Amino acid sequence: MGNPTLNPGKFITVEGGEGAGKSTQVRLLTEALGRVGIDALATREPGGSPGAEAIRRLLLEGDAERWDATGETLLFFAARRDHVARTIQPALAAGKWVICDRFTDSTIAYQGYGRGLPLDELTALRHFAIGDFRPDLTLILDLPVDQGLARAASRSTADRFERLDRTFHQRLRDGFLAIATAEPERCAVIDGSAEVDAVHRAIISAVAERLGVGSK
Ligand code: T5A
């Protein structure tokens, strides 16, 4: 699979733990890009293509122990491969920007830092599934675990991952920050604990600074 930097469009991923506000911010960023004349597609993982949405249902429904860590990792990468090939790459090639709610960093954080799978094996699996395909920019929404879980709890019935214990969620937060530290050119850490509008403004600043676009 090709690298998005060779495509005319840009690929932005939004990452973070439970209740970080990713979906909200993906929507606001997509709308803001539209206002400056950029044709942007919002999508999500797991999901984003018919096959990947079918896999999403396998992953998110049922008991917390329905899959072991390796099994769920393989499902996430199967879904991701389909999503990249059928949705993301065609959109980028058509000149669109793609704004994706979660991507490979979620697998590194959840299945690696959270569930303890070896990071080097996850990196090898990433290469097997999607080659060198990477985001142009990753926005990591960071906030205290308790604040994120309270938001997630107020919104809906807990899914398999929200039912995992608090120490798991702390490892997630630490994992996302470690990813950002390891790849500062690709990743921008955004304070996700602020109000929706303030988080949006920080995201617009990061996109403008890293990718050179303004907003209206
Ligand atoms: N997963 C996923 C893995 O384990 N490995 C992987 O490789 C991948 C891709 C996906 C699950 O799968 C796991 C991670 C997840 O556990 P999901 O249903 O898609 O499950 O859940 P999430 O990705 O966590 O997305 P959500 O939509 O549930 O949460 P968001 O996007 O973080 O938050 P959002 O925007 O819906 O906001 C949550 C609530 O907070 C409010 C919103 O109004 C909403 O009620 N809110 C704020 N409140 C105050 N201040 C703000 N700034 C707020 N922003 C939002």
Short mmCIF file of N, CA, C and O in Angstrom, two decimals, residues 61-110:
data_model
loop_
_atom_site.label_atom_id
_atom_site.label_comp_id
_atom_site.label_asym_id
_atom_site.label_seq_id
_atom_site.Cartn_x
_atom_site.Cartn_y
_atom_site.Cartn_z
N GLU A 61 -19.19 -6.08 20.23
CA GLU A 61 -20.32 -6.67 20.92
C GLU A 61 -19.86 -7.90 21.70
O GLU A 61 -18.88 -8.54 21.34
N GLY A 62 -20.58 -8.22 22.75
CA GLY A 62 -20.29 -9.45 23.50
C GLY A 62 -19.45 -9.19 24.73
O GLY A 62 -19.18 -8.05 25.12
N ASP A 63 -19.01 -10.27 25.38
CA ASP A 63 -18.27 -10.20 26.63
C ASP A 63 -16.89 -9.58 26.42
O ASP A 63 -16.31 -9.69 25.35
N ALA A 64 -16.35 -9.00 27.51
CA ALA A 64 -15.01 -8.41 27.45
C ALA A 64 -13.98 -9.47 27.04
O ALA A 64 -12.96 -9.16 26.44
N GLU A 65 -14.24 -10.73 27.40
CA GLU A 65 -13.27 -11.80 27.10
C GLU A 65 -13.65 -12.59 25.85
O GLU A 65 -13.18 -13.71 25.64
N ARG A 66 -14.49 -12.02 25.02
CA ARG A 66 -14.92 -12.74 23.82
C ARG A 66 -13.74 -13.13 22.95
O ARG A 66 -13.70 -14.24 22.39
N TRP A 67 -12.77 -12.22 22.79
CA TRP A 67 -11.55 -12.47 22.01
C TRP A 67 -10.35 -12.35 22.92
O TRP A 67 -10.35 -11.53 23.83
N ASP A 68 -9.31 -13.15 22.64
CA ASP A 68 -8.06 -12.86 23.35
C ASP A 68 -7.35 -11.73 22.60
O ASP A 68 -7.80 -11.28 21.53
N ALA A 69 -6.25 -11.24 23.18
CA ALA A 69 -5.60 -10.05 22.63
C ALA A 69 -5.12 -10.28 21.20
O ALA A 69 -5.25 -9.40 20.34
N THR A 70 -4.59 -11.45 20.94
CA THR A 70 -4.08 -11.73 19.59
C THR A 70 -5.22 -11.81 18.59
O THR A 70 -5.14 -11.24 17.49
N GLY A 71 -6.29 -12.48 18.97
CA GLY A 71 -7.43 -12.60 18.07
C GLY A 71 -8.03 -11.26 17.71
O GLY A 71 -8.33 -10.97 16.55
N GLU A 72 -8.20 -10.39 18.71
CA GLU A 72 -8.80 -9.09 18.41
C GLU A 72 -7.85 -8.24 17.57
O GLU A 72 -8.29 -7.49 16.68
N THR A 73 -6.55 -8.40 17.79
CA THR A 73 -5.57 -7.65 16.99
C THR A 73 -5.68 -8.03 15.51
O THR A 73 -5.66 -7.16 14.62
N LEU A 74 -5.80 -9.31 15.25
CA LEU A 74 -5.93 -9.75 13.86
C LEU A 74 -7.22 -9.21 13.23
O LEU A 74 -7.22 -8.80 12.06
N LEU A 75 -8.28 -9.16 14.02
CA LEU A 75 -9.53 -8.59 13.50
C LEU A 75 -9.38 -7.09 13.22
O LEU A 75 -9.85 -6.59 12.19
N PHE A 76 -8.73 -6.37 14.12
CA PHE A 76 -8.53 -4.93 13.88
C PHE A 76 -7.72 -4.71 12.60
O PHE A 76 -8.03 -3.82 11.80
N PHE A 77 -6.68 -5.51 12.39
CA PHE A 77 -5.87 -5.30 11.18
C PHE A 77 -6.60 -5.77 9.92
O PHE A 77 -6.40 -5.17 8.85
N ALA A 78 -7.40 -6.80 10.01
CA ALA A 78 -8.18 -7.21 8.84
C ALA A 78 -9.15 -6.09 8.44
O ALA A 78 -9.29 -5.74 7.26
N ALA A 79 -9.80 -5.50 9.46
CA ALA A 79 -10.70 -4.38 9.19
C ALA A 79 -9.94 -3.20 8.61
O ALA A 79 -10.38 -2.54 7.65
N ARG A 80 -8.76 -2.92 9.18
CA ARG A 80 -7.97 -1.75 8.73
C ARG A 80 -7.52 -1.91 7.29
O ARG A 80 -7.55 -0.96 6.50
N ARG A 81 -7.09 -3.10 6.94
CA ARG A 81 -6.63 -3.31 5.56
C ARG A 81 -7.76 -3.01 4.57
O ARG A 81 -7.57 -2.35 3.55
N ASP A 82 -8.95 -3.51 4.88
CA ASP A 82 -10.10 -3.28 4.01
C ASP A 82 -10.45 -1.79 3.95
O ASP A 82 -10.71 -1.24 2.88
N HIS A 83 -10.42 -1.14 5.10
CA HIS A 83 -10.76 0.29 5.19
C HIS A 83 -9.77 1.13 4.37
O HIS A 83 -10.18 2.02 3.62
N VAL A 84 -8.48 0.83 4.50
CA VAL A 84 -7.46 1.59 3.76
C VAL A 84 -7.65 1.38 2.26
O VAL A 84 -7.68 2.34 1.47
N ALA A 85 -7.80 0.12 1.86
CA ALA A 85 -7.84 -0.18 0.42
C ALA A 85 -9.12 0.32 -0.24
O ALA A 85 -9.09 0.80 -1.37
N ARG A 86 -10.24 0.22 0.45
CA ARG A 86 -11.53 0.51 -0.20
C ARG A 86 -12.07 1.90 0.07
O ARG A 86 -12.93 2.38 -0.67
N THR A 87 -11.61 2.55 1.13
CA THR A 87 -12.16 3.87 1.46
C THR A 87 -11.06 4.94 1.48
O THR A 87 -11.17 5.96 0.80
N ILE A 88 -10.01 4.72 2.26
CA ILE A 88 -9.06 5.81 2.52
C ILE A 88 -8.22 6.12 1.28
O ILE A 88 -8.14 7.26 0.83
N GLN A 89 -7.58 5.09 0.72
CA GLN A 89 -6.70 5.37 -0.42
C GLN A 89 -7.44 5.92 -1.64
O GLN A 89 -6.95 6.88 -2.26
N PRO A 90 -8.61 5.39 -1.98
CA PRO A 90 -9.33 5.99 -3.11
C PRO A 90 -9.68 7.46 -2.86
O PRO A 90 -9.61 8.29 -3.77
N ALA A 91 -10.06 7.80 -1.63
CA ALA A 91 -10.39 9.20 -1.33
C ALA A 91 -9.16 10.09 -1.46
O ALA A 91 -9.22 11.18 -2.04
N LEU A 92 -8.03 9.64 -0.92
CA LEU A 92 -6.79 10.43 -1.01
C LEU A 92 -6.38 10.61 -2.47
O LEU A 92 -5.98 11.70 -2.88
N ALA A 93 -6.49 9.55 -3.22
CA ALA A 93 -6.11 9.61 -4.64
C ALA A 93 -7.00 10.58 -5.42
O ALA A 93 -6.57 11.16 -6.42
N ALA A 94 -8.25 10.74 -4.94
CA ALA A 94 -9.18 11.68 -5.59
C ALA A 94 -8.97 13.11 -5.09
O ALA A 94 -9.72 14.01 -5.46
N GLY A 95 -7.98 13.32 -4.23
CA GLY A 95 -7.66 14.66 -3.75
C GLY A 95 -8.36 15.05 -2.47
O GLY A 95 -8.23 16.18 -2.01
N LYS A 96 -9.12 14.13 -1.89
CA LYS A 96 -9.82 14.47 -0.63
C LYS A 96 -8.86 14.37 0.55
O LYS A 96 -7.87 13.64 0.50
N TRP A 97 -9.21 15.07 1.59
CA TRP A 97 -8.56 14.84 2.88
C TRP A 97 -9.41 13.80 3.63
O TRP A 97 -10.65 13.82 3.50
N VAL A 98 -8.76 12.94 4.37
CA VAL A 98 -9.47 11.92 5.13
C VAL A 98 -9.17 12.14 6.61
O VAL A 98 -8.00 12.22 7.01
N ILE A 99 -10.25 12.27 7.40
CA ILE A 99 -10.13 12.48 8.84
C ILE A 99 -10.66 11.23 9.52
O ILE A 99 -11.86 10.92 9.43
N CYS A 100 -9.80 10.50 10.18
CA CYS A 100 -10.16 9.17 10.68
C CYS A 100 -10.15 9.12 12.21
O CYS A 100 -9.14 9.45 12.84
N ASP A 101 -11.28 8.70 12.78
CA ASP A 101 -11.44 8.51 14.22
C ASP A 101 -10.82 7.15 14.58
O ASP A 101 -11.42 6.11 14.32
N ARG A 102 -9.60 7.18 15.09
CA ARG A 102 -8.74 6.03 15.43
C ARG A 102 -8.10 5.42 14.18
O ARG A 102 -8.69 5.39 13.10
N PHE A 103 -6.88 4.88 14.40
CA PHE A 103 -6.16 4.15 13.35
C PHE A 103 -5.14 3.26 14.07
O PHE A 103 -5.38 2.87 15.22
N THR A 104 -4.02 2.98 13.43
CA THR A 104 -3.09 1.98 13.97
C THR A 104 -2.59 2.32 15.38
O THR A 104 -2.32 1.41 16.17
N ASP A 105 -2.47 3.61 15.71
CA ASP A 105 -1.99 3.94 17.06
C ASP A 105 -2.92 3.38 18.13
O ASP A 105 -2.48 3.08 19.24
N SER A 106 -4.22 3.24 17.81
CA SER A 106 -5.13 2.63 18.79
C SER A 106 -4.76 1.16 19.04
O SER A 106 -4.88 0.68 20.16
N THR A 107 -4.31 0.46 18.01
CA THR A 107 -3.90 -0.93 18.21
C THR A 107 -2.64 -0.99 19.07
O THR A 107 -2.51 -1.84 19.96
N ILE A 108 -1.70 -0.08 18.79
CA ILE A 108 -0.47 -0.05 19.59
C ILE A 108 -0.83 0.27 21.05
O ILE A 108 -0.31 -0.36 21.99
N ALA A 109 -1.73 1.23 21.26
CA ALA A 109 -2.08 1.63 22.62
C ALA A 109 -2.92 0.55 23.33
O ALA A 109 -2.59 0.13 24.44
N TYR A 110 -4.01 0.10 22.68
CA TYR A 110 -4.94 -0.81 23.36
C TYR A 110 -4.38 -2.24 23.45
O TYR A 110 -4.36 -2.84 24.52
#
